[in-house]
Amino acid sequence: MAKAKGKTHFVCQECGAATPKWQGKCPSCGSWNSLIEERVVTTSSRDAVMRPRHTTQTLPLSKISAENMPRKQINSHEFNRVLGGGLVPGSVVLVGGDPGIGKSTLLLQEAATLSTENYKILYITGEESAEQIKMRADRLHAVSDFLYILPETEIESALNAIERIDPKLVIVDSIQTMYTSLLESAPGSVSQVRECTLKLIQLAKTRALPVFLVGHVTKEGYLAGPKVLEHMVDTLLLFEGDRDHFYRILRSVKNRFGSTREIGVFEMTENGLKDVPNPSAVFLAERQIKTSGSAVICCMEGTRPILVEVQALATATKYGYPQRTTTGMDVKRLILLLGVLEKRLGYHVGSMDVFLNAVGGLRIDEPAADLGVITSIASSVRNREIDPNTIFIAEVGLGGELRSVSHIEARLREAEKLGFQRAIIPKGNAKGLREFNNLTVIYAATAFEALQNAVQ
Ligand code: TYD
Ligand code: MG
């Protein structure tokens, strides 16, 4: 890299920490070869960045009204849900995800339906040309007179355009392509990303302008650029899914204006992304009723219960060490539950290969899935099918006891809605639980008791 003019320091590409001298290893996060030389922002240029646009008032909290900040509803219910009930004025939302997952598609199609005479939207693109965006918009039937496209990568010009056009919503696709001429480092470098984000945040706050930033995710699943980016924005949404499958999940990882872990489910179609209002039905759609090793569980994603099929396959180990493989579930949790099966329930799984799969692409990391996992493995070992109309909701302790889970009523309601007739849940959840019309609730104290009811 060419030596930067003026005073320089070294910035870690991983964690954003700055040091005066070059070192092979970042003193802050310990990663190797991650320090890059960058020019220090001078006081005058920093002043230009930081200078307030107008003097702000100090008010007692009781005098501050939040009523003039109504949320803007987006067309997609799933998107609104993940945002916590619509778009908050002045909020900066970072949408991260793998390349090709559909970030630009989602934002473009929502922007087009949202834009009207009274709601101008500016889409700043640093990755694609205006013509490419138009081609995509034609395909999505997302052409609107009030959706403005600006191919630009210099943040100062982009900010000028925002002042000039005065949009009600700004989309920056992507933040890694933006740069400020105040810094000499390349676009996408830590300080560039940080500086551009800072400028956009300041503009968003002073104009009460909501801003969407698109961010790239690296191979390891982290947002490219500094971790500080996550701290700076109000909301971080990750767009996930398997590019070979149609379903996409928008997950809120951080949200200053709503609950986290909330998810929205979409289907990628020929004409863009469509809401999936009932994900449980989708995840259970291809379930084979008459097979062993299949159990249905209910996991909470934010405030929403979702039913998922868990499949287990246990076969005798042919040679050497028994294998444990999972898809969409934690392998350590599987090993623990296999220990419980062996020691407390008398299943000799120590000499078996065990494969576990959460069908549909959702990642399950909730202990409430434990009983379903244990039941599906037991069913596979004994080659007996589980009643397809029963759902399993319980955490399993190391003693084989069933531990109560949160949001039991919401989970049971979802099971009833999807036509399940029986639910096996922990005894500890019995207190205060209402009766269900079409769902028989069976309470069990231990996994042993639950299995006796489930796998004959
Ligand atoms: P894109 O929004 O460009 O992804 P990102 O911005 O996250 O990189 O999505 C591109 C993918 O989506 C591409 O593989 C094609 C697919 N796609 C559809 O299946 N249907 C559509 O209507 C559109 C616009 C894209
Ligand atoms: Mg894109």
Tab-separated table of C-alpha atoms and ligand atoms in Angstrom:
chain	number	residue	atom	x	y	z
A	1	MET	CA	0.000	0.000	0.000
A	2	ALA	CA	1.248	3.498	-0.830
A	3	LYS	CA	2.377	5.450	2.172
A	4	ALA	CA	-0.335	7.847	3.266
A	5	LYS	CA	0.590	11.523	3.556
A	6	GLY	CA	0.624	13.354	6.896
A	7	LYS	CA	0.294	11.734	10.281
A	8	THR	CA	-0.613	8.095	10.076
A	9	HIS	CA	-1.594	5.296	12.374
A	10	PHE	CA	-2.429	1.628	11.937
A	11	VAL	CA	-5.973	0.343	12.123
A	12	CYS	CA	-6.937	-3.263	12.674
A	13	GLN	CA	-9.252	-4.577	9.930
A	14	GLU	CA	-10.798	-6.998	12.373
A	15	CYS	CA	-11.644	-4.941	15.432
A	16	GLY	CA	-11.060	-1.326	14.386
A	17	ALA	CA	-8.458	-0.610	17.117
A	18	ALA	CA	-5.749	1.930	16.216
A	19	THR	CA	-2.065	1.755	17.192
A	20	PRO	CA	0.712	4.256	16.399
A	21	LYS	CA	3.204	1.590	15.230
A	22	TRP	CA	2.899	-1.340	12.855
A	23	GLN	CA	2.870	-4.747	14.521
A	24	GLY	CA	2.303	-8.213	13.150
A	25	LYS	CA	-0.370	-8.932	15.719
A	26	CYS	CA	-3.172	-6.587	16.735
A	27	PRO	CA	-2.600	-5.685	20.413
A	28	SER	CA	-6.341	-5.382	20.931
A	29	CYS	CA	-7.922	-8.484	19.389
A	30	GLY	CA	-4.838	-10.613	18.750
A	31	SER	CA	-5.463	-11.231	15.036
A	32	TRP	CA	-2.438	-11.473	12.748
A	33	ASN	CA	-1.573	-9.262	9.755
A	34	SER	CA	-4.688	-7.188	10.186
A	35	LEU	CA	-3.101	-3.745	10.728
A	36	ILE	CA	-3.341	-1.329	7.811
A	37	GLU	CA	-1.780	2.118	7.620
A	38	GLU	CA	-4.250	4.982	7.468
A	39	ARG	CA	-4.025	8.741	7.684
A	40	VAL	CA	-5.180	10.216	10.971
A	41	VAL	CA	-8.170	12.503	10.536
A	42	THR	CA	-6.935	15.996	11.372
A	43	THR	CA	-8.652	18.160	13.948
A	44	SER	CA	-10.019	20.490	11.294
A	45	SER	CA	-11.460	17.680	9.202
A	46	ARG	CA	-12.797	15.998	12.329
A	47	ASP	CA	-14.416	19.308	13.273
A	48	ALA	CA	-16.066	19.369	9.892
A	49	VAL	CA	-17.403	15.899	10.515
A	50	MET	CA	-18.518	16.481	14.075
A	51	ARG	CA	-19.790	20.066	13.991
A	52	PRO	CA	-23.433	20.133	15.065
A	53	ARG	CA	-25.873	21.449	12.491
A	54	HIS	CA	-27.909	23.337	15.046
A	55	THR	CA	-27.873	23.757	18.793
A	56	THR	CA	-30.017	21.205	20.509
A	57	GLN	CA	-32.226	21.808	23.520
A	58	THR	CA	-31.917	20.035	26.849
A	59	LEU	CA	-35.337	18.919	28.055
A	60	PRO	CA	-36.681	16.958	31.004
A	61	LEU	CA	-37.706	13.474	29.885
A	62	SER	CA	-41.319	14.138	30.850
A	63	LYS	CA	-41.489	17.048	28.380
A	64	ILE	CA	-40.251	15.018	25.440
A	65	SER	CA	-42.997	13.844	23.170
A	66	ALA	CA	-42.561	10.718	21.084
A	67	GLU	CA	-45.897	11.213	19.368
A	68	ASN	CA	-44.506	13.060	16.392
A	69	MET	CA	-42.366	10.013	15.623
A	70	PRO	CA	-44.929	7.585	14.213
A	71	ARG	CA	-43.502	4.457	12.649
A	72	LYS	CA	-43.808	4.108	8.912
A	73	GLN	CA	-45.397	0.815	7.942
A	74	ILE	CA	-43.650	-1.092	5.194
A	75	ASN	CA	-45.724	-3.117	2.758
A	76	SER	CA	-44.250	-6.418	3.936
A	77	HIS	CA	-45.701	-7.577	7.269
A	78	GLU	CA	-42.726	-9.804	7.838
A	79	PHE	CA	-40.339	-6.874	7.437
A	80	ASN	CA	-42.430	-4.701	9.789
A	81	ARG	CA	-42.402	-7.415	12.400
A	82	VAL	CA	-38.613	-7.706	12.334
A	83	LEU	CA	-38.273	-3.919	12.635
A	84	GLY	CA	-40.456	-4.026	15.747
A	85	GLY	CA	-43.621	-2.713	14.114
A	86	GLY	CA	-42.511	-0.448	11.282
A	87	LEU	CA	-39.757	1.975	10.464
A	88	VAL	CA	-38.737	4.522	13.115
A	89	PRO	CA	-37.867	8.030	11.851
A	90	GLY	CA	-34.164	8.765	12.176
A	91	SER	CA	-33.242	5.129	12.693
A	92	VAL	CA	-30.287	3.564	10.929
A	93	VAL	CA	-30.861	-0.068	9.995
A	94	LEU	CA	-28.020	-2.250	8.776
A	95	VAL	CA	-29.081	-5.212	6.634
A	96	GLY	CA	-26.318	-7.798	6.404
A	97	GLY	CA	-26.136	-11.028	4.465
A	98	ASP	CA	-24.217	-13.196	2.032
A	99	PRO	CA	-23.819	-11.975	-1.539
A	100	GLY	CA	-26.755	-12.990	-3.727
A	101	ILE	CA	-29.068	-13.729	-0.829
A	102	GLY	CA	-31.507	-10.970	-1.855
A	103	LYS	CA	-30.677	-7.828	0.151
A	104	SER	CA	-30.919	-5.470	-2.821
A	105	THR	CA	-34.053	-7.232	-4.063
A	106	LEU	CA	-35.798	-6.874	-0.706
A	107	LEU	CA	-34.950	-3.213	-0.243
A	108	LEU	CA	-35.696	-2.236	-3.840
A	109	GLN	CA	-39.104	-3.892	-3.922
A	110	GLU	CA	-40.143	-2.485	-0.545
A	111	ALA	CA	-38.853	0.967	-1.519
A	112	ALA	CA	-40.856	0.933	-4.745
A	113	THR	CA	-44.151	0.064	-3.054
A	114	LEU	CA	-43.502	2.584	-0.296
A	115	SER	CA	-42.588	5.491	-2.541
A	116	THR	CA	-45.384	7.875	-3.359
A	117	GLU	CA	-45.622	11.580	-3.973
A	118	ASN	CA	-45.439	12.199	-0.255
A	119	TYR	CA	-42.792	9.604	0.390
A	120	LYS	CA	-39.778	10.088	-1.831
A	121	ILE	CA	-37.031	7.488	-1.524
A	122	LEU	CA	-33.401	7.802	-2.539
A	123	TYR	CA	-31.564	4.574	-3.380
A	124	ILE	CA	-27.820	5.180	-3.446
A	125	THR	CA	-26.042	2.381	-5.262
A	126	GLY	CA	-22.308	1.857	-5.197
A	127	GLU	CA	-22.403	-1.673	-6.560
A	128	GLU	CA	-24.693	-1.649	-9.549
A	129	SER	CA	-25.347	0.877	-12.305
A	130	ALA	CA	-28.671	2.669	-12.591
A	131	GLU	CA	-29.458	0.487	-15.648
A	132	GLN	CA	-28.865	-2.712	-13.699
A	133	ILE	CA	-31.179	-1.483	-10.967
A	134	LYS	CA	-33.801	-0.601	-13.597
A	135	MET	CA	-33.594	-4.113	-15.054
A	136	ARG	CA	-34.168	-5.604	-11.633
A	137	ALA	CA	-36.991	-3.167	-10.903
A	138	ASP	CA	-38.716	-4.140	-14.177
A	139	ARG	CA	-38.547	-7.760	-13.154
A	140	LEU	CA	-39.981	-6.936	-9.742
A	141	HIS	CA	-42.640	-4.601	-11.212
A	142	ALA	CA	-41.102	-2.064	-8.874
A	143	VAL	CA	-40.928	1.031	-11.033
A	144	SER	CA	-42.028	4.261	-9.386
A	145	ASP	CA	-41.720	7.973	-10.128
A	146	PHE	CA	-40.773	8.712	-6.556
A	147	LEU	CA	-37.968	6.218	-6.189
A	148	TYR	CA	-34.751	8.038	-7.086
A	149	ILE	CA	-31.616	6.103	-8.010
A	150	LEU	CA	-28.178	7.626	-7.464
A	151	PRO	CA	-25.091	5.685	-8.551
A	152	GLU	CA	-22.500	7.200	-6.213
A	153	THR	CA	-19.692	6.052	-3.965
A	154	GLU	CA	-18.428	9.322	-2.499
A	155	ILE	CA	-20.252	9.990	0.731
A	156	GLU	CA	-20.034	13.802	0.489
A	157	SER	CA	-21.788	13.787	-2.907
A	158	ALA	CA	-24.343	11.336	-1.573
A	159	LEU	CA	-25.053	13.624	1.398
A	160	ASN	CA	-25.439	16.589	-0.968
A	161	ALA	CA	-27.928	14.619	-3.015
A	162	ILE	CA	-29.896	13.838	0.124
A	163	GLU	CA	-30.032	17.567	1.004
A	164	ARG	CA	-31.125	18.379	-2.548
A	165	ILE	CA	-33.738	15.681	-3.111
A	166	ASP	CA	-34.999	15.696	0.478
A	167	PRO	CA	-36.186	12.074	0.543
A	168	LYS	CA	-38.160	10.484	3.373
A	169	LEU	CA	-36.053	7.337	3.283
A	170	VAL	CA	-32.506	6.620	2.123
A	171	ILE	CA	-31.020	3.246	1.137
A	172	VAL	CA	-27.253	2.866	0.798
A	173	ASP	CA	-26.253	-0.278	-1.118
A	174	SER	CA	-23.655	-1.027	0.151
A	175	ILE	CA	-21.844	0.769	2.980
A	176	GLN	CA	-18.599	-1.029	2.017
A	177	THR	CA	-18.510	0.746	-1.356
A	178	MET	CA	-18.797	4.260	0.119
A	179	TYR	CA	-15.770	6.409	0.847
A	180	THR	CA	-14.984	9.859	2.143
A	181	SER	CA	-12.273	11.962	0.528
A	182	LEU	CA	-11.145	12.999	4.018
A	183	LEU	CA	-9.458	9.636	4.387
A	184	GLU	CA	-6.980	8.112	1.998
A	185	SER	CA	-7.609	4.475	2.724
A	186	ALA	CA	-9.522	2.309	0.278
A	187	PRO	CA	-13.328	1.991	0.341
A	188	GLY	CA	-14.348	-0.913	2.533
A	189	SER	CA	-11.491	-0.364	4.984
A	190	VAL	CA	-12.348	-0.051	8.650
A	191	SER	CA	-11.955	3.697	8.952
A	192	GLN	CA	-13.807	4.401	5.689
A	193	VAL	CA	-16.772	2.278	6.679
A	194	ARG	CA	-16.816	3.800	10.143
A	195	GLU	CA	-16.519	7.392	8.909
A	196	CYS	CA	-19.199	7.024	6.223
A	197	THR	CA	-21.571	5.361	8.666
A	198	LEU	CA	-20.976	8.134	11.192
A	199	LYS	CA	-21.873	10.787	8.625
A	200	LEU	CA	-25.023	8.968	7.621
A	201	ILE	CA	-26.037	8.485	11.256
A	202	GLN	CA	-25.588	12.197	11.954
A	203	LEU	CA	-27.706	13.102	8.969
A	204	ALA	CA	-30.344	10.537	9.917
A	205	LYS	CA	-30.621	11.889	13.455
A	206	THR	CA	-30.741	15.571	12.543
A	207	ARG	CA	-33.300	15.122	9.752
A	208	ALA	CA	-35.304	12.306	11.433
A	209	LEU	CA	-34.583	10.396	8.249
A	210	PRO	CA	-34.646	6.599	8.314
A	211	VAL	CA	-31.639	5.031	6.577
A	212	PHE	CA	-31.078	1.459	5.419
A	213	LEU	CA	-27.470	0.379	4.992
A	214	VAL	CA	-26.610	-2.809	3.158
A	215	GLY	CA	-23.591	-4.610	4.616
A	216	HIS	CA	-21.587	-7.572	3.394
A	217	VAL	CA	-20.999	-10.628	5.474
A	218	THR	CA	-17.660	-12.379	5.370
A	219	LYS	CA	-17.221	-16.124	5.000
A	220	GLU	CA	-17.172	-16.602	8.753
A	221	GLY	CA	-20.552	-14.910	9.061
A	222	TYR	CA	-19.328	-11.581	10.444
A	223	LEU	CA	-20.075	-8.227	8.963
A	224	ALA	CA	-17.160	-7.074	6.860
A	225	GLY	CA	-15.649	-3.991	8.375
A	226	PRO	CA	-15.295	-3.115	11.981
A	227	LYS	CA	-17.345	-4.635	14.727
A	228	VAL	CA	-17.983	-1.031	15.817
A	229	LEU	CA	-20.424	-0.742	12.921
A	230	GLU	CA	-22.772	-3.017	14.818
A	231	HIS	CA	-22.567	-0.728	17.833
A	232	MET	CA	-23.169	2.415	15.809
A	233	VAL	CA	-26.394	1.462	14.062
A	234	ASP	CA	-29.781	1.264	15.786
A	235	THR	CA	-30.813	-2.008	14.253
A	236	LEU	CA	-28.907	-4.906	12.747
A	237	LEU	CA	-30.826	-7.349	10.602
A	238	LEU	CA	-29.265	-10.427	9.049
A	239	PHE	CA	-30.728	-11.891	5.886
A	240	GLU	CA	-30.046	-15.596	5.906
A	241	GLY	CA	-30.896	-18.688	3.955
A	242	ASP	CA	-29.559	-21.257	1.620
A	243	ARG	CA	-29.118	-19.908	-1.893
A	244	ASP	CA	-30.203	-23.287	-3.262
A	245	HIS	CA	-33.521	-23.057	-1.421
A	246	PHE	CA	-36.340	-20.586	-1.768
A	247	TYR	CA	-36.791	-19.589	1.839
A	248	ARG	CA	-35.039	-16.589	3.360
A	249	ILE	CA	-35.048	-15.509	6.980
A	250	LEU	CA	-34.623	-11.903	8.076
A	251	ARG	CA	-33.443	-11.962	11.669
A	252	SER	CA	-33.062	-9.029	14.040
A	253	VAL	CA	-29.790	-9.340	15.930
A	254	LYS	CA	-29.913	-5.920	17.534
A	255	ASN	CA	-32.864	-3.549	17.696
A	256	ARG	CA	-33.074	-0.372	19.737
A	257	PHE	CA	-36.763	-0.092	18.821
A	258	GLY	CA	-38.038	-3.646	19.104
A	259	SER	CA	-37.304	-7.104	20.395
A	260	THR	CA	-34.360	-9.036	19.082
A	261	ARG	CA	-34.420	-12.585	17.753
A	262	GLU	CA	-37.563	-11.614	15.859
A	263	ILE	CA	-37.667	-13.255	12.441
A	264	GLY	CA	-39.436	-12.643	9.177
A	265	VAL	CA	-39.757	-15.422	6.635
A	266	PHE	CA	-39.749	-14.809	2.882
A	267	GLU	CA	-39.868	-16.904	-0.229
A	268	MET	CA	-37.710	-15.964	-3.229
A	269	THR	CA	-39.844	-16.188	-6.350
A	270	GLU	CA	-39.513	-15.220	-10.012
A	271	ASN	CA	-40.898	-11.804	-9.105
A	272	GLY	CA	-38.970	-11.052	-5.968
A	273	LEU	CA	-39.528	-11.866	-2.325
A	274	LYS	CA	-42.937	-12.794	-0.972
A	275	ASP	CA	-43.979	-12.873	2.686
A	276	VAL	CA	-44.493	-16.280	4.266
A	277	PRO	CA	-47.132	-15.483	6.887
A	278	ASN	CA	-47.327	-19.003	8.292
A	279	PRO	CA	-43.820	-20.485	8.480
A	280	SER	CA	-44.869	-23.467	10.627
A	281	ALA	CA	-47.037	-24.784	7.789
A	282	VAL	CA	-44.150	-24.348	5.359
A	283	PHE	CA	-41.612	-26.090	7.575
A	284	LEU	CA	-43.953	-29.026	8.109
A	285	ALA	CA	-45.191	-29.227	4.510
A	286	GLU	CA	-42.988	-32.099	3.375
A	287	ARG	CA	-43.227	-34.173	6.534
A	288	GLN	CA	-43.610	-37.892	5.997
A	289	ILE	CA	-46.062	-39.179	8.503
A	290	LYS	CA	-45.155	-42.854	8.609
A	291	THR	CA	-41.450	-42.848	9.405
A	292	SER	CA	-39.508	-43.433	12.576
A	293	GLY	CA	-37.180	-40.772	13.907
A	294	SER	CA	-39.392	-37.778	13.161
A	295	ALA	CA	-40.734	-35.519	15.925
A	296	VAL	CA	-42.238	-32.039	15.850
A	297	ILE	CA	-41.034	-29.370	18.247
A	298	CYS	CA	-41.950	-25.739	18.768
A	299	CYS	CA	-39.290	-23.072	19.065
A	300	MET	CA	-39.757	-19.401	19.832
A	301	GLU	CA	-38.212	-16.962	17.397
A	302	GLY	CA	-38.616	-13.652	19.168
A	303	THR	CA	-42.294	-13.428	20.000
A	304	ARG	CA	-43.334	-15.951	17.397
A	305	PRO	CA	-43.709	-19.715	17.906
A	306	ILE	CA	-42.615	-21.837	14.948
A	307	LEU	CA	-43.138	-25.562	14.540
A	308	VAL	CA	-40.257	-27.516	13.099
A	309	GLU	CA	-39.749	-31.179	12.313
A	310	VAL	CA	-36.676	-32.785	13.862
A	311	GLN	CA	-35.361	-35.909	12.151
A	312	ALA	CA	-32.986	-38.392	13.729
A	313	LEU	CA	-31.260	-41.373	12.224
A	314	ALA	CA	-29.416	-43.797	14.480
A	315	THR	CA	-27.475	-46.664	12.907
A	316	ALA	CA	-24.901	-49.087	14.289
A	317	THR	CA	-21.361	-47.718	13.978
A	318	LYS	CA	-19.559	-49.720	11.290
A	319	TYR	CA	-16.022	-48.906	12.265
A	320	GLY	CA	-14.227	-46.965	14.950
A	321	TYR	CA	-15.574	-43.905	16.640
A	322	PRO	CA	-19.373	-43.261	16.524
A	323	GLN	CA	-20.342	-40.207	14.511
A	324	ARG	CA	-22.554	-37.341	15.648
A	325	THR	CA	-23.704	-34.995	12.895
A	326	THR	CA	-26.272	-32.218	13.017
A	327	THR	CA	-27.857	-29.816	10.554
A	328	GLY	CA	-29.418	-26.689	12.030
A	329	MET	CA	-28.751	-27.778	15.616
A	330	ASP	CA	-25.911	-27.645	18.110
A	331	VAL	CA	-23.818	-30.820	18.055
A	332	LYS	CA	-22.735	-30.318	21.694
A	333	ARG	CA	-26.371	-30.309	22.796
A	334	LEU	CA	-26.880	-33.546	20.849
A	335	ILE	CA	-23.924	-35.173	22.619
A	336	LEU	CA	-25.353	-34.121	25.980
A	337	LEU	CA	-28.787	-35.521	25.155
A	338	LEU	CA	-27.215	-38.775	23.944
A	339	GLY	CA	-25.574	-39.007	27.384
A	340	VAL	CA	-29.008	-38.668	29.002
A	341	LEU	CA	-30.452	-41.322	26.665
A	342	GLU	CA	-27.637	-43.732	27.521
A	343	LYS	CA	-27.441	-43.182	31.247
A	344	ARG	CA	-31.017	-42.318	32.290
A	345	LEU	CA	-33.107	-44.095	29.696
A	346	GLY	CA	-31.012	-47.167	28.923
A	347	TYR	CA	-30.556	-46.623	25.172
A	348	HIS	CA	-27.176	-47.895	23.971
A	349	VAL	CA	-26.422	-45.031	21.660
A	350	GLY	CA	-22.693	-45.169	22.487
A	351	SER	CA	-22.202	-47.687	19.693
A	352	MET	CA	-24.358	-45.867	17.158
A	353	ASP	CA	-23.855	-43.150	14.586
A	354	VAL	CA	-26.469	-40.440	15.165
A	355	PHE	CA	-27.540	-37.878	12.561
A	356	LEU	CA	-29.882	-35.057	13.449
A	357	ASN	CA	-31.601	-32.617	11.129
A	358	ALA	CA	-33.877	-29.619	11.715
A	359	VAL	CA	-35.948	-29.571	8.538
A	360	GLY	CA	-36.519	-26.326	6.644
A	361	GLY	CA	-33.289	-24.429	7.180
A	362	LEU	CA	-34.111	-22.801	10.500
A	363	ARG	CA	-31.347	-22.928	13.119
A	364	ILE	CA	-32.612	-24.219	16.442
A	365	ASP	CA	-30.712	-23.310	19.567
A	366	GLU	CA	-33.419	-23.510	22.171
A	367	PRO	CA	-33.437	-26.084	24.980
A	368	ALA	CA	-37.219	-26.456	24.509
A	369	ALA	CA	-36.333	-28.691	21.547
A	370	ASP	CA	-34.587	-31.236	23.839
A	371	LEU	CA	-37.515	-33.566	24.359
A	372	GLY	CA	-38.252	-33.685	20.625
A	373	VAL	CA	-34.619	-34.560	19.929
A	374	ILE	CA	-34.571	-37.331	22.556
A	375	THR	CA	-37.876	-38.720	21.305
A	376	SER	CA	-36.799	-38.727	17.657
A	377	ILE	CA	-33.553	-40.559	18.491
A	378	ALA	CA	-35.374	-43.105	20.677
A	379	SER	CA	-37.879	-43.628	17.881
A	380	SER	CA	-35.113	-44.219	15.349
A	381	VAL	CA	-33.219	-46.601	17.631
A	382	ARG	CA	-36.351	-48.681	18.214
A	383	ASN	CA	-37.596	-48.208	14.666
A	384	ARG	CA	-41.050	-47.253	15.906
A	385	GLU	CA	-42.845	-44.242	14.570
A	386	ILE	CA	-44.058	-41.425	16.800
A	387	ASP	CA	-47.704	-40.377	16.737
A	388	PRO	CA	-47.652	-37.677	14.036
A	389	ASN	CA	-50.261	-35.599	15.883
A	390	THR	CA	-48.142	-35.172	19.007
A	391	ILE	CA	-45.838	-32.248	19.662
A	392	PHE	CA	-42.947	-32.219	22.161
A	393	ILE	CA	-42.032	-29.155	24.186
A	394	ALA	CA	-39.582	-29.491	27.097
A	395	GLU	CA	-36.023	-28.892	28.147
A	396	VAL	CA	-34.315	-32.049	29.433
A	397	GLY	CA	-31.969	-31.822	32.430
A	398	LEU	CA	-28.924	-34.016	33.028
A	399	GLY	CA	-30.960	-36.156	35.447
A	400	GLY	CA	-33.472	-36.911	32.695
A	401	GLU	CA	-36.022	-34.546	34.296
A	402	LEU	CA	-38.207	-32.269	32.186
A	403	ARG	CA	-37.710	-28.588	32.862
A	404	SER	CA	-40.333	-25.977	32.210
A	405	VAL	CA	-40.062	-23.656	29.220
A	406	SER	CA	-41.132	-20.068	28.575
A	407	HIS	CA	-44.123	-18.943	26.441
A	408	ILE	CA	-45.835	-22.318	26.817
A	409	GLU	CA	-49.277	-20.996	25.978
A	410	ALA	CA	-48.150	-19.340	22.733
A	411	ARG	CA	-46.421	-22.564	21.678
A	412	LEU	CA	-49.450	-24.717	22.431
A	413	ARG	CA	-51.739	-22.293	20.624
A	414	GLU	CA	-49.586	-22.582	17.495
A	415	ALA	CA	-49.651	-26.403	17.748
A	416	GLU	CA	-53.434	-26.373	18.088
A	417	LYS	CA	-53.733	-24.010	15.141
A	418	LEU	CA	-51.798	-26.436	12.949
A	419	GLY	CA	-54.021	-29.348	13.895
A	420	PHE	CA	-51.911	-31.158	16.512
A	421	GLN	CA	-54.006	-33.167	18.949
A	422	ARG	CA	-51.579	-33.949	21.770
A	423	ALA	CA	-48.729	-32.075	23.399
A	424	ILE	CA	-46.263	-33.526	25.877
A	425	ILE	CA	-44.915	-30.787	28.137
A	426	PRO	CA	-43.165	-30.543	31.529
A	427	LYS	CA	-45.178	-30.864	34.741
A	428	GLY	CA	-43.648	-27.591	35.834
A	429	ASN	CA	-45.597	-25.764	33.138
A	430	ALA	CA	-48.992	-26.969	34.385
A	431	LYS	CA	-49.701	-24.114	36.781
A	432	GLY	CA	-52.144	-21.555	35.422
A	433	LEU	CA	-52.307	-23.079	31.960
A	434	ARG	CA	-55.692	-22.779	30.293
A	435	GLU	CA	-57.620	-25.629	28.672
A	436	PHE	CA	-57.389	-26.085	24.913
A	437	ASN	CA	-60.391	-27.161	22.872
A	438	ASN	CA	-58.711	-29.449	20.374
A	439	LEU	CA	-55.398	-30.191	22.049
A	440	THR	CA	-54.853	-32.664	24.868
A	441	VAL	CA	-51.969	-31.603	27.076
A	442	ILE	CA	-50.011	-34.416	28.713
A	443	TYR	CA	-47.735	-33.483	31.603
A	444	ALA	CA	-44.592	-35.495	32.240
A	445	ALA	CA	-41.993	-35.135	34.976
A	446	THR	CA	-39.198	-37.051	33.266
A	447	ALA	CA	-38.035	-37.888	29.763
A	448	PHE	CA	-38.708	-41.550	30.631
A	449	GLU	CA	-42.359	-40.810	31.322
A	450	ALA	CA	-42.617	-38.741	28.136
A	451	LEU	CA	-41.134	-41.556	26.016
A	452	GLN	CA	-43.584	-44.069	27.434
A	453	ASN	CA	-46.376	-41.832	26.174
A	454	ALA	CA	-44.766	-41.161	22.825
A	455	VAL	CA	-42.873	-44.211	21.526
A	456	GLN	CA	-44.665	-47.483	22.132
B	1	TYD	P1	-29.706	-9.708	-4.818
B	1	TYD	O1	-30.829	-8.900	-4.293
B	1	TYD	O2	-28.914	-9.128	-5.940
B	1	TYD	O3	-28.718	-10.142	-3.662
B	1	TYD	P2	-27.733	-9.286	-2.747
B	1	TYD	O4	-28.079	-7.860	-2.923
B	1	TYD	O5	-27.993	-9.814	-1.369
B	1	TYD	O6	-26.360	-9.619	-3.199
B	1	TYD	O7	-30.342	-11.112	-5.203
B	1	TYD	C1	-29.898	-11.792	-6.272
B	1	TYD	C2	-30.455	-13.182	-6.308
B	1	TYD	O8	-31.845	-13.248	-6.211
B	1	TYD	C3	-30.089	-13.761	-7.627
B	1	TYD	O9	-29.418	-14.981	-7.389
B	1	TYD	C4	-31.365	-13.946	-8.359
B	1	TYD	C5	-32.403	-13.958	-7.303
B	1	TYD	N1	-33.655	-13.313	-7.708
B	1	TYD	C6	-34.800	-14.078	-7.871
B	1	TYD	O10	-34.803	-15.291	-7.702
B	1	TYD	N2	-35.978	-13.454	-8.207
B	1	TYD	C7	-36.036	-12.118	-8.430
B	1	TYD	O11	-37.118	-11.579	-8.724
B	1	TYD	C8	-34.837	-11.331	-8.263
B	1	TYD	C9	-34.832	-9.862	-8.503
B	1	TYD	C10	-33.680	-11.981	-7.904
B	2	MG	MG	-26.899	-6.358	-3.785
